[in-house]
PDB file of N, CA and C in Angstrom:
ATOM      1  N   MET A  92     101.731  87.229 114.637  1.00  0.00           N
ATOM      2  CA  MET A  92     102.036  87.974 115.849  1.00  0.00           C
ATOM      3  C   MET A  92     101.639  89.424 115.625  1.00  0.00           C
ATOM      4  N   SER A  93     100.878  89.981 116.530  1.00  0.00           N
ATOM      5  CA  SER A  93     100.486  91.384 116.407  1.00  0.00           C
ATOM      6  C   SER A  93     101.548  92.268 117.046  1.00  0.00           C
ATOM      7  N   ILE A  94     101.477  93.551 116.772  1.00  0.00           N
ATOM      8  CA  ILE A  94     102.428  94.501 117.350  1.00  0.00           C
ATOM      9  C   ILE A  94     102.372  94.462 118.869  1.00  0.00           C
ATOM     10  N   ASP A  95     101.204  94.232 119.431  1.00  0.00           N
ATOM     11  CA  ASP A  95     101.063  94.214 120.885  1.00  0.00           C
ATOM     12  C   ASP A  95     101.730  93.007 121.529  1.00  0.00           C
ATOM     13  N   ASP A  96     102.122  91.994 120.740  1.00  0.00           N
ATOM     14  CA  ASP A  96     102.750  90.797 121.284  1.00  0.00           C
ATOM     15  C   ASP A  96     104.271  90.818 121.174  1.00  0.00           C
ATOM     16  N   TRP A  97     104.848  91.878 120.615  1.00  0.00           N
ATOM     17  CA  TRP A  97     106.289  91.903 120.429  1.00  0.00           C
ATOM     18  C   TRP A  97     107.007  91.887 121.767  1.00  0.00           C
ATOM     19  N   PRO A  98     108.190  91.277 121.799  1.00  0.00           N
ATOM     20  CA  PRO A  98     108.952  91.246 123.056  1.00  0.00           C
ATOM     21  C   PRO A  98     109.268  92.655 123.553  1.00  0.00           C
ATOM     22  N   ASP A  99     109.412  92.787 124.854  1.00  0.00           N
ATOM     23  CA  ASP A  99     109.661  94.096 125.462  1.00  0.00           C
ATOM     24  C   ASP A  99     110.941  94.748 124.962  1.00  0.00           C
ATOM     25  N   ASN A 100     111.995  93.948 124.667  1.00  0.00           N
ATOM     26  CA  ASN A 100     113.236  94.571 124.202  1.00  0.00           C
ATOM     27  C   ASN A 100     113.032  95.265 122.858  1.00  0.00           C
ATOM     28  N   THR A 101     112.158  94.743 122.025  1.00  0.00           N
ATOM     29  CA  THR A 101     111.849  95.409 120.763  1.00  0.00           C
ATOM     30  C   THR A 101     111.151  96.734 121.035  1.00  0.00           C
ATOM     31  N   MET A 102     110.190  96.723 121.945  1.00  0.00           N
ATOM     32  CA  MET A 102     109.484  97.966 122.283  1.00  0.00           C
ATOM     33  C   MET A 102     110.437  98.972 122.914  1.00  0.00           C
ATOM     34  N   GLU A 103     111.369  98.504 123.732  1.00  0.00           N
ATOM     35  CA  GLU A 103     112.324  99.427 124.357  1.00  0.00           C
ATOM     36  C   GLU A 103     113.232 100.050 123.299  1.00  0.00           C
ATOM     37  N   ASN A 104     113.679  99.257 122.334  1.00  0.00           N
ATOM     38  CA  ASN A 104     114.490  99.804 121.236  1.00  0.00           C
ATOM     39  C   ASN A 104     113.701 100.851 120.458  1.00  0.00           C
ATOM     40  N   ARG A 105     112.436 100.564 120.213  1.00  0.00           N
ATOM     41  CA  ARG A 105     111.586 101.534 119.517  1.00  0.00           C
ATOM     42  C   ARG A 105     111.434 102.805 120.337  1.00  0.00           C
ATOM     43  N   ARG A 106     111.217 102.649 121.630  1.00  0.00           N
ATOM     44  CA  ARG A 106     111.050 103.809 122.513  1.00  0.00           C
ATOM     45  C   ARG A 106     112.263 104.739 122.401  1.00  0.00           C
ATOM     46  N   VAL A 107     113.454 104.167 122.426  1.00  0.00           N
ATOM     47  CA  VAL A 107     114.683 104.962 122.361  1.00  0.00           C
ATOM     48  C   VAL A 107     114.764 105.726 121.039  1.00  0.00           C
ATOM     49  N   VAL A 108     114.531 105.033 119.925  1.00  0.00           N
ATOM     50  CA  VAL A 108     114.637 105.678 118.610  1.00  0.00           C
ATOM     51  C   VAL A 108     113.525 106.707 118.410  1.00  0.00           C
ATOM     52  N   ILE A 109     112.318 106.370 118.812  1.00  0.00           N
ATOM     53  CA  ILE A 109     111.209 107.318 118.661  1.00  0.00           C
ATOM     54  C   ILE A 109     111.471 108.567 119.488  1.00  0.00           C
ATOM     55  N   ARG A 110     111.969 108.389 120.700  1.00  0.00           N
ATOM     56  CA  ARG A 110     112.281 109.540 121.552  1.00  0.00           C
ATOM     57  C   ARG A 110     113.291 110.467 120.871  1.00  0.00           C
ATOM     58  N   LYS A 111     114.251 109.883 120.168  1.00  0.00           N
ATOM     59  CA  LYS A 111     115.288 110.676 119.498  1.00  0.00           C
ATOM     60  C   LYS A 111     114.775 111.370 118.241  1.00  0.00           C
ATOM     61  N   THR A 112     113.780 110.769 117.572  1.00  0.00           N
ATOM     62  CA  THR A 112     113.366 111.292 116.265  1.00  0.00           C
ATOM     63  C   THR A 112     112.036 112.033 116.267  1.00  0.00           C
ATOM     64  N   ILE A 113     111.278 111.956 117.346  1.00  0.00           N
ATOM     65  CA  ILE A 113     109.934 112.544 117.327  1.00  0.00           C
ATOM     66  C   ILE A 113     109.991 114.068 117.271  1.00  0.00           C
ATOM     67  N   ARG A 114     109.088 114.621 116.486  1.00  0.00           N
ATOM     68  CA  ARG A 114     109.001 116.082 116.368  1.00  0.00           C
ATOM     69  C   ARG A 114     107.611 116.441 115.874  1.00  0.00           C
ATOM     70  N   ARG A 115     107.229 117.685 116.082  1.00  0.00           N
ATOM     71  CA  ARG A 115     105.945 118.160 115.557  1.00  0.00           C
ATOM     72  C   ARG A 115     106.013 118.203 114.042  1.00  0.00           C
ATOM     73  N   ALA A 116     104.864 117.964 113.426  1.00  0.00           N
ATOM     74  CA  ALA A 116     104.782 118.004 111.968  1.00  0.00           C
ATOM     75  C   ALA A 116     103.597 118.875 111.572  1.00  0.00           C
ATOM     76  N   THR A 117     103.799 119.702 110.569  1.00  0.00           N
ATOM     77  CA  THR A 117     102.714 120.558 110.095  1.00  0.00           C
ATOM     78  C   THR A 117     101.789 119.766 109.176  1.00  0.00           C
ATOM     79  N   LEU A 118     100.591 120.266 109.020  1.00  0.00           N
ATOM     80  CA  LEU A 118      99.626 119.631 108.129  1.00  0.00           C
ATOM     81  C   LEU A 118     100.153 119.628 106.693  1.00  0.00           C
ATOM     82  N   ASP A 119     100.765 120.721 106.271  1.00  0.00           N
ATOM     83  CA  ASP A 119     101.327 120.783 104.915  1.00  0.00           C
ATOM     84  C   ASP A 119     102.424 119.735 104.721  1.00  0.00           C
ATOM     85  N   GLU A 120     103.258 119.569 105.733  1.00  0.00           N
ATOM     86  CA  GLU A 120     104.321 118.562 105.670  1.00  0.00           C
ATOM     87  C   GLU A 120     103.723 117.159 105.522  1.00  0.00           C
ATOM     88  N   LEU A 121     102.669 116.888 106.268  1.00  0.00           N
ATOM     89  CA  LEU A 121     102.040 115.568 106.214  1.00  0.00           C
ATOM     90  C   LEU A 121     101.315 115.341 104.892  1.00  0.00           C
ATOM     91  N   LYS A 122     100.733 116.394 104.337  1.00  0.00           N
ATOM     92  CA  LYS A 122     100.108 116.273 103.016  1.00  0.00           C
ATOM     93  C   LYS A 122     101.166 115.949 101.965  1.00  0.00           C
ATOM     94  N   GLU A 123     102.310 116.613 102.058  1.00  0.00           N
ATOM     95  CA  GLU A 123     103.413 116.351 101.133  1.00  0.00           C
ATOM     96  C   GLU A 123     103.910 114.911 101.285  1.00  0.00           C
ATOM     97  N   LEU A 124     104.034 114.451 102.522  1.00  0.00           N
ATOM     98  CA  LEU A 124     104.434 113.066 102.764  1.00  0.00           C
ATOM     99  C   LEU A 124     103.444 112.108 102.098  1.00  0.00           C
ATOM    100  N   GLY A 125     102.159 112.395 102.239  1.00  0.00           N
ATOM    101  CA  GLY A 125     101.137 111.563 101.611  1.00  0.00           C
ATOM    102  C   GLY A 125     101.277 111.518 100.102  1.00  0.00           C
ATOM    103  N   SER A 126     101.575 112.666  99.493  1.00  0.00           N
ATOM    104  CA  SER A 126     101.723 112.681  98.033  1.00  0.00           C
ATOM    105  C   SER A 126     102.959 111.896  97.592  1.00  0.00           C
ATOM    106  N   GLN A 127     103.966 111.805  98.458  1.00  0.00           N
ATOM    107  CA  GLN A 127     105.157 111.012  98.151  1.00  0.00           C
ATOM    108  C   GLN A 127     104.904 109.517  98.339  1.00  0.00           C
ATOM    109  N   ARG A 128     104.108 109.170  99.319  1.00  0.00           N
ATOM    110  CA  ARG A 128     103.862 107.757  99.648  1.00  0.00           C
ATOM    111  C   ARG A 128     102.770 107.120  98.794  1.00  0.00           C
ATOM    112  N   PHE A 129     101.801 107.923  98.368  1.00  0.00           N
ATOM    113  CA  PHE A 129     100.669 107.388  97.612  1.00  0.00           C
ATOM    114  C   PHE A 129     100.682 107.954  96.205  1.00  0.00           C
ATOM    115  N   LEU A 130     101.256 107.205  95.302  1.00  0.00           N
ATOM    116  CA  LEU A 130     101.358 107.674  93.924  1.00  0.00           C
ATOM    117  C   LEU A 130     100.041 107.518  93.179  1.00  0.00           C
ATOM    118  N   ILE A 131      99.147 106.686  93.709  1.00  0.00           N
ATOM    119  CA  ILE A 131      97.831 106.480  93.106  1.00  0.00           C
ATOM    120  C   ILE A 131      96.793 107.015  94.089  1.00  0.00           C
ATOM    121  N   VAL A 132      96.117 108.100  93.719  1.00  0.00           N
ATOM    122  CA  VAL A 132      95.193 108.756  94.653  1.00  0.00           C
ATOM    123  C   VAL A 132      93.959 107.929  94.977  1.00  0.00           C
ATOM    124  N   THR A 133      93.679 106.907  94.181  1.00  0.00           N
ATOM    125  CA  THR A 133      92.528 106.048  94.479  1.00  0.00           C
ATOM    126  C   THR A 133      92.894 104.878  95.391  1.00  0.00           C
ATOM    127  N   ASP A 134      94.146 104.799  95.801  1.00  0.00           N
ATOM    128  CA  ASP A 134      94.586 103.777  96.757  1.00  0.00           C
ATOM    129  C   ASP A 134      93.757 103.942  98.033  1.00  0.00           C
ATOM    130  N   PRO A 135      93.148 102.871  98.544  1.00  0.00           N
ATOM    131  CA  PRO A 135      92.328 102.990  99.760  1.00  0.00           C
ATOM    132  C   PRO A 135      93.088 103.578 100.951  1.00  0.00           C
ATOM    133  N   TRP A 136      94.387 103.266 101.054  1.00  0.00           N
ATOM    134  CA  TRP A 136      95.167 103.840 102.149  1.00  0.00           C
ATOM    135  C   TRP A 136      95.371 105.339 101.950  1.00  0.00           C
ATOM    136  N   CYS A 137      95.493 105.765 100.703  1.00  0.00           N
ATOM    137  CA  CYS A 137      95.610 107.195 100.408  1.00  0.00           C
ATOM    138  C   CYS A 137      94.353 107.915 100.870  1.00  0.00           C
ATOM    139  N   GLU A 138      93.209 107.345 100.540  1.00  0.00           N
ATOM    140  CA  GLU A 138      91.940 107.945 100.957  1.00  0.00           C
ATOM    141  C   GLU A 138      91.829 107.984 102.478  1.00  0.00           C
ATOM    142  N   ARG A 139      92.233 106.907 103.121  1.00  0.00           N
ATOM    143  CA  ARG A 139      92.171 106.840 104.587  1.00  0.00           C
ATOM    144  C   ARG A 139      93.120 107.864 105.222  1.00  0.00           C
ATOM    145  N   TYR A 140      94.330 107.953 104.681  1.00  0.00           N
ATOM    146  CA  TYR A 140      95.328 108.889 105.187  1.00  0.00           C
ATOM    147  C   TYR A 140      94.833 110.332 105.061  1.00  0.00           C
ATOM    148  N   ASN A 141      94.355 110.688 103.878  1.00  0.00           N
ATOM    149  CA  ASN A 141      93.879 112.054 103.657  1.00  0.00           C
ATOM    150  C   ASN A 141      92.651 112.372 104.503  1.00  0.00           C
ATOM    151  N   ALA A 142      91.782 111.397 104.705  1.00  0.00           N
ATOM    152  CA  ALA A 142      90.614 111.601 105.574  1.00  0.00           C
ATOM    153  C   ALA A 142      91.064 111.836 107.014  1.00  0.00           C
ATOM    154  N   PHE A 143      92.067 111.086 107.463  1.00  0.00           N
ATOM    155  CA  PHE A 143      92.629 111.247 108.811  1.00  0.00           C
ATOM    156  C   PHE A 143      93.150 112.675 108.998  1.00  0.00           C
ATOM    157  N   LEU A 144      93.873 113.179 108.013  1.00  0.00           N
ATOM    158  CA  LEU A 144      94.396 114.547 108.093  1.00  0.00           C
ATOM    159  C   LEU A 144      93.259 115.566 108.067  1.00  0.00           C
ATOM    160  N   LYS A 145      92.301 115.375 107.177  1.00  0.00           N
ATOM    161  CA  LYS A 145      91.191 116.322 107.039  1.00  0.00           C
ATOM    162  C   LYS A 145      90.333 116.365 108.302  1.00  0.00           C
ATOM    163  N   GLU A 146      90.029 115.195 108.868  1.00  0.00           N
ATOM    164  CA  GLU A 146      89.202 115.127 110.076  1.00  0.00           C
ATOM    165  C   GLU A 146      89.877 115.783 111.274  1.00  0.00           C
ATOM    166  N   ASN A 147      91.197 115.853 111.249  1.00  0.00           N
ATOM    167  CA  ASN A 147      91.957 116.371 112.386  1.00  0.00           C
ATOM    168  C   ASN A 147      92.836 117.555 111.988  1.00  0.00           C
ATOM    169  N   ALA A 148      92.378 118.337 111.030  1.00  0.00           N
ATOM    170  CA  ALA A 148      93.178 119.420 110.452  1.00  0.00           C
ATOM    171  C   ALA A 148      93.676 120.437 111.474  1.00  0.00           C
ATOM    172  N   SER A 149      92.942 120.647 112.550  1.00  0.00           N
ATOM    173  CA  SER A 149      93.373 121.634 113.546  1.00  0.00           C
ATOM    174  C   SER A 149      94.139 120.993 114.704  1.00  0.00           C
ATOM    175  N   ALA A 150      94.404 119.715 114.618  1.00  0.00           N
ATOM    176  CA  ALA A 150      95.084 118.986 115.696  1.00  0.00           C
ATOM    177  C   ALA A 150      96.601 119.131 115.601  1.00  0.00           C
ATOM    178  N   VAL A 151      97.278 118.694 116.652  1.00  0.00           N
ATOM    179  CA  VAL A 151      98.740 118.674 116.682  1.00  0.00           C
ATOM    180  C   VAL A 151      99.197 117.273 116.272  1.00  0.00           C
ATOM    181  N   PHE A 152     100.068 117.219 115.270  1.00  0.00           N
ATOM    182  CA  PHE A 152     100.610 115.952 114.777  1.00  0.00           C
ATOM    183  C   PHE A 152     102.086 115.853 115.122  1.00  0.00           C
ATOM    184  N   TYR A 153     102.547 114.618 115.256  1.00  0.00           N
ATOM    185  CA  TYR A 153     103.958 114.332 115.489  1.00  0.00           C
ATOM    186  C   TYR A 153     104.407 113.305 114.466  1.00  0.00           C
ATOM    187  N   ARG A 154     105.694 113.371 114.173  1.00  0.00           N
ATOM    188  CA  ARG A 154     106.292 112.446 113.215  1.00  0.00           C
ATOM    189  C   ARG A 154     107.539 111.858 113.851  1.00  0.00           C
ATOM    190  N   ALA A 155     107.757 110.554 113.637  1.00  0.00           N
ATOM    191  CA  ALA A 155     108.931 109.886 114.206  1.00  0.00           C
ATOM    192  C   ALA A 155     109.306 108.701 113.327  1.00  0.00           C
ATOM    193  N   GLU A 156     110.383 108.013 113.711  1.00  0.00           N
ATOM    194  CA  GLU A 156     110.842 106.827 112.998  1.00  0.00           C
ATOM    195  C   GLU A 156     111.077 105.699 113.989  1.00  0.00           C
ATOM    196  N   THR A 157     111.078 104.466 113.475  1.00  0.00           N
ATOM    197  CA  THR A 157     111.391 103.301 114.302  1.00  0.00           C
ATOM    198  C   THR A 157     112.724 102.719 113.844  1.00  0.00           C
ATOM    199  N   PRO A 158     113.333 101.833 114.646  1.00  0.00           N
ATOM    200  CA  PRO A 158     114.597 101.213 114.230  1.00  0.00           C
ATOM    201  C   PRO A 158     114.469 100.413 112.930  1.00  0.00           C
ATOM    202  N   GLU A 159     113.260  99.936 112.635  1.00  0.00           N
ATOM    203  CA  GLU A 159     113.037  99.148 111.422  1.00  0.00           C
ATOM    204  C   GLU A 159     112.863 100.013 110.180  1.00  0.00           C
ATOM    205  N   GLY A 160     112.873 101.329 110.349  1.00  0.00           N
ATOM    206  CA  GLY A 160     112.731 102.239 109.223  1.00  0.00           C
ATOM    207  C   GLY A 160     111.312 102.696 108.951  1.00  0.00           C
ATOM    208  N   ALA A 161     110.386 102.355 109.827  1.00  0.00           N
ATOM    209  CA  ALA A 161     109.001 102.805 109.653  1.00  0.00           C
ATOM    210  C   ALA A 161     108.884 104.273 110.045  1.00  0.00           C
ATOM    211  N   GLU A 162     108.044 104.985 109.331  1.00  0.00           N
ATOM    212  CA  GLU A 162     107.721 106.367 109.667  1.00  0.00           C
ATOM    213  C   GLU A 162     106.401 106.354 110.421  1.00  0.00           C
ATOM    214  N   ILE A 163     106.319 107.152 111.467  1.00  0.00           N
ATOM    215  CA  ILE A 163     105.122 107.195 112.299  1.00  0.00           C
ATOM    216  C   ILE A 163     104.513 108.581 112.234  1.00  0.00           C
ATOM    217  N   ILE A 164     103.199 108.622 112.072  1.00  0.00           N
ATOM    218  CA  ILE A 164     102.422 109.855 112.168  1.00  0.00           C
ATOM    219  C   ILE A 164     101.479 109.653 113.345  1.00  0.00           C
ATOM    220  N   TYR A 165     101.542 110.561 114.321  1.00  0.00           N
ATOM    221  CA  TYR A 165     100.732 110.421 115.535  1.00  0.00           C
ATOM    222  C   TYR A 165      99.976 111.716 115.794  1.00  0.00           C
ATOM    223  N   CYS A 166      98.687 111.595 116.058  1.00  0.00           N
ATOM    224  CA  CYS A 166      97.847 112.741 116.393  1.00  0.00           C
ATOM    225  C   CYS A 166      97.477 112.624 117.864  1.00  0.00           C
ATOM    226  N   LYS A 167      98.121 113.414 118.684  1.00  0.00           N
ATOM    227  CA  LYS A 167      97.902 113.349 120.130  1.00  0.00           C
ATOM    228  C   LYS A 167      96.462 113.702 120.488  1.00  0.00           C
ATOM    229  N   ASP A 168      95.899 114.685 119.809  1.00  0.00           N
ATOM    230  CA  ASP A 168      94.558 115.171 120.153  1.00  0.00           C
ATOM    231  C   ASP A 168      93.492 114.082 120.103  1.00  0.00           C
ATOM    232  N   VAL A 169      93.636 113.145 119.178  1.00  0.00           N
ATOM    233  CA  VAL A 169      92.643 112.066 119.061  1.00  0.00           C
ATOM    234  C   VAL A 169      93.198 110.708 119.467  1.00  0.00           C
ATOM    235  N   GLY A 170      94.495 110.673 119.810  1.00  0.00           N
ATOM    236  CA  GLY A 170      95.093 109.421 120.253  1.00  0.00           C
ATOM    237  C   GLY A 170      95.132 108.342 119.186  1.00  0.00           C
ATOM    238  N   ARG A 171      95.391 108.759 117.950  1.00  0.00           N
ATOM    239  CA  ARG A 171      95.460 107.810 116.835  1.00  0.00           C
ATOM    240  C   ARG A 171      96.726 108.054 116.031  1.00  0.00           C
ATOM    241  N   GLY A 172      97.144 107.022 115.319  1.00  0.00           N
ATOM    242  CA  GLY A 172      98.323 107.182 114.492  1.00  0.00           C
ATOM    243  C   GLY A 172      98.419 106.133 113.406  1.00  0.00           C
ATOM    244  N   LEU A 173      99.317 106.391 112.466  1.00  0.00           N
ATOM    245  CA  LEU A 173      99.574 105.505 111.339  1.00  0.00           C
ATOM    246  C   LEU A 173     101.069 105.280 111.223  1.00  0.00           C
ATOM    247  N   TRP A 174     101.441 104.145 110.653  1.00  0.00           N
ATOM    248  CA  TRP A 174     102.848 103.892 110.359  1.00  0.00           C
ATOM    249  C   TRP A 174     102.991 103.574 108.876  1.00  0.00           C
ATOM    250  N   PHE A 175     104.153 103.928 108.328  1.00  0.00           N
ATOM    251  CA  PHE A 175     104.505 103.618 106.942  1.00  0.00           C
ATOM    252  C   PHE A 175     105.833 102.883 106.965  1.00  0.00           C
ATOM    253  N   LEU A 176     105.949 101.832 106.226  1.00  0.00           N
ATOM    254  CA  LEU A 176     107.235 101.213 105.951  1.00  0.00           C
ATOM    255  C   LEU A 176     107.425 101.425 104.455  1.00  0.00           C
ATOM    256  N   PRO A 177     108.167 102.481 104.077  1.00  0.00           N
ATOM    257  CA  PRO A 177     108.246 102.888 102.676  1.00  0.00           C
ATOM    258  C   PRO A 177     108.497 101.718 101.723  1.00  0.00           C
ATOM    259  N   GLY A 178     107.627 101.631 100.724  1.00  0.00           N
ATOM    260  CA  GLY A 178     107.729 100.596  99.720  1.00  0.00           C
ATOM    261  C   GLY A 178     107.204  99.236 100.144  1.00  0.00           C
ATOM    262  N   LYS A 179     106.755  99.116 101.401  1.00  0.00           N
ATOM    263  CA  LYS A 179     106.323  97.805 101.893  1.00  0.00           C
ATOM    264  C   LYS A 179     104.910  97.792 102.437  1.00  0.00           C
ATOM    265  N   GLY A 180     104.466  98.860 103.086  1.00  0.00           N
ATOM    266  CA  GLY A 180     103.113  98.855 103.617  1.00  0.00           C
ATOM    267  C   GLY A 180     102.876  99.943 104.640  1.00  0.00           C
ATOM    268  N   MET A 181     101.668  99.924 105.168  1.00  0.00           N
ATOM    269  CA  MET A 181     101.301 100.868 106.214  1.00  0.00           C
ATOM    270  C   MET A 181     100.184 100.268 107.034  1.00  0.00           C
ATOM    271  N   GLY A 182      99.916 100.879 108.188  1.00  0.00           N
ATOM    272  CA  GLY A 182      98.846 100.378 109.033  1.00  0.00           C
ATOM    273  C   GLY A 182      98.500 101.355 110.136  1.00  0.00           C
ATOM    274  N   ILE A 183      97.559 100.937 110.941  1.00  0.00           N
ATOM    275  CA  ILE A 183      97.102 101.734 112.076  1.00  0.00           C
ATOM    276  C   ILE A 183      97.919 101.335 113.297  1.00  0.00           C
ATOM    277  N   ILE A 184      98.366 102.295 114.065  1.00  0.00           N
ATOM    278  CA  ILE A 184      99.129 101.995 115.278  1.00  0.00           C
ATOM    279  C   ILE A 184      98.182 101.408 116.318  1.00  0.00           C
ATOM    280  N   GLN A 185      98.592 100.289 116.876  1.00  0.00           N
ATOM    281  CA  GLN A 185      97.781  99.545 117.837  1.00  0.00           C
ATOM    282  C   GLN A 185      97.933 100.122 119.253  1.00  0.00           C
ATOM    283  N   PRO A 186      97.081  99.707 120.195  1.00  0.00           N
ATOM    284  CA  PRO A 186      97.050 100.302 121.538  1.00  0.00           C
ATOM    285  C   PRO A 186      98.396 100.384 122.264  1.00  0.00           C
ATOM    286  N   LYS A 187      99.204  99.339 122.201  1.00  0.00           N
ATOM    287  CA  LYS A 187     100.494  99.379 122.904  1.00  0.00           C
ATOM    288  C   LYS A 187     101.401 100.463 122.314  1.00  0.00           C
ATOM    289  N   GLY A 188     101.396 100.587 120.992  1.00  0.00           N
ATOM    290  CA  GLY A 188     102.178 101.626 120.336  1.00  0.00           C
ATOM    291  C   GLY A 188     101.643 103.015 120.630  1.00  0.00           C
ATOM    292  N   LEU A 189     100.324 103.152 120.691  1.00  0.00           N
ATOM    293  CA  LEU A 189      99.718 104.449 121.026  1.00  0.00           C
ATOM    294  C   LEU A 189     100.069 104.866 122.446  1.00  0.00           C
ATOM    295  N   GLN A 190     100.090 103.903 123.355  1.00  0.00           N
ATOM    296  CA  GLN A 190     100.471 104.203 124.738  1.00  0.00           C
ATOM    297  C   GLN A 190     101.914 104.693 124.793  1.00  0.00           C
ATOM    298  N   LEU A 191     102.794 104.040 124.057  1.00  0.00           N
ATOM    299  CA  LEU A 191     104.191 104.443 123.989  1.00  0.00           C
ATOM    300  C   LEU A 191     104.312 105.865 123.452  1.00  0.00           C
ATOM    301  N   LEU A 192     103.603 106.167 122.371  1.00  0.00           N
ATOM    302  CA  LEU A 192     103.658 107.505 121.782  1.00  0.00           C
ATOM    303  C   LEU A 192     103.098 108.563 122.726  1.00  0.00           C
ATOM    304  N   THR A 193     102.010 108.250 123.400  1.00  0.00           N
ATOM    305  CA  THR A 193     101.422 109.190 124.357  1.00  0.00           C
ATOM    306  C   THR A 193     102.421 109.521 125.456  1.00  0.00           C
ATOM    307  N   GLU A 194     103.088 108.505 125.990  1.00  0.00           N
ATOM    308  CA  GLU A 194     104.080 108.723 127.050  1.00  0.00           C
ATOM    309  C   GLU A 194     105.220 109.608 126.566  1.00  0.00           C
ATOM    310  N   ILE A 195     105.714 109.336 125.363  1.00  0.00           N
ATOM    311  CA  ILE A 195     106.831 110.112 124.825  1.00  0.00           C
ATOM    312  C   ILE A 195     106.416 111.559 124.578  1.00  0.00           C
ATOM    313  N   VAL A 196     105.273 111.761 123.947  1.00  0.00           N
ATOM    314  CA  VAL A 196     104.810 113.123 123.644  1.00  0.00           C
ATOM    315  C   VAL A 196     104.519 113.893 124.929  1.00  0.00           C
ATOM    316  N   ASN A 197     103.935 113.248 125.910  1.00  0.00           N
ATOM    317  CA  ASN A 197     103.649 113.932 127.178  1.00  0.00           C
ATOM    318  C   ASN A 197     104.918 114.353 127.906  1.00  0.00           C
ATOM    319  N   ALA A 198     106.027 113.680 127.630  1.00  0.00           N
ATOM    320  CA  ALA A 198     107.296 114.011 128.278  1.00  0.00           C
ATOM    321  C   ALA A 198     108.065 115.112 127.540  1.00  0.00           C
ATOM    322  N   LEU A 199     107.585 115.513 126.375  1.00  0.00           N
ATOM    323  CA  LEU A 199     108.291 116.561 125.608  1.00  0.00           C
ATOM    324  C   LEU A 199     108.205 117.905 126.301  1.00  0.00           C
TER     325      LEU A 199
END
């Protein structure tokens, strides 16, 4: 099951928690988060994460959490984001999640 197939009540729960936790994040803060999450700098996700930050260094980033404990990094300027589930994994935020984040950020 992909993230886009989750039941609406799950997305609504996420919307509520993300709305409560979302805030702007500085580039330095996100770099520090990366150094905490990626203990091995040759990890492909570490390289991808750092490239994402470098490519969008002048952009506005947001950080939030989900009810499941995932951390979200969202770049409004390019409409892209990543999620981390500490100690378990990370991935790219899919279209339904990006739409949710765009709506929340636009309402700030």
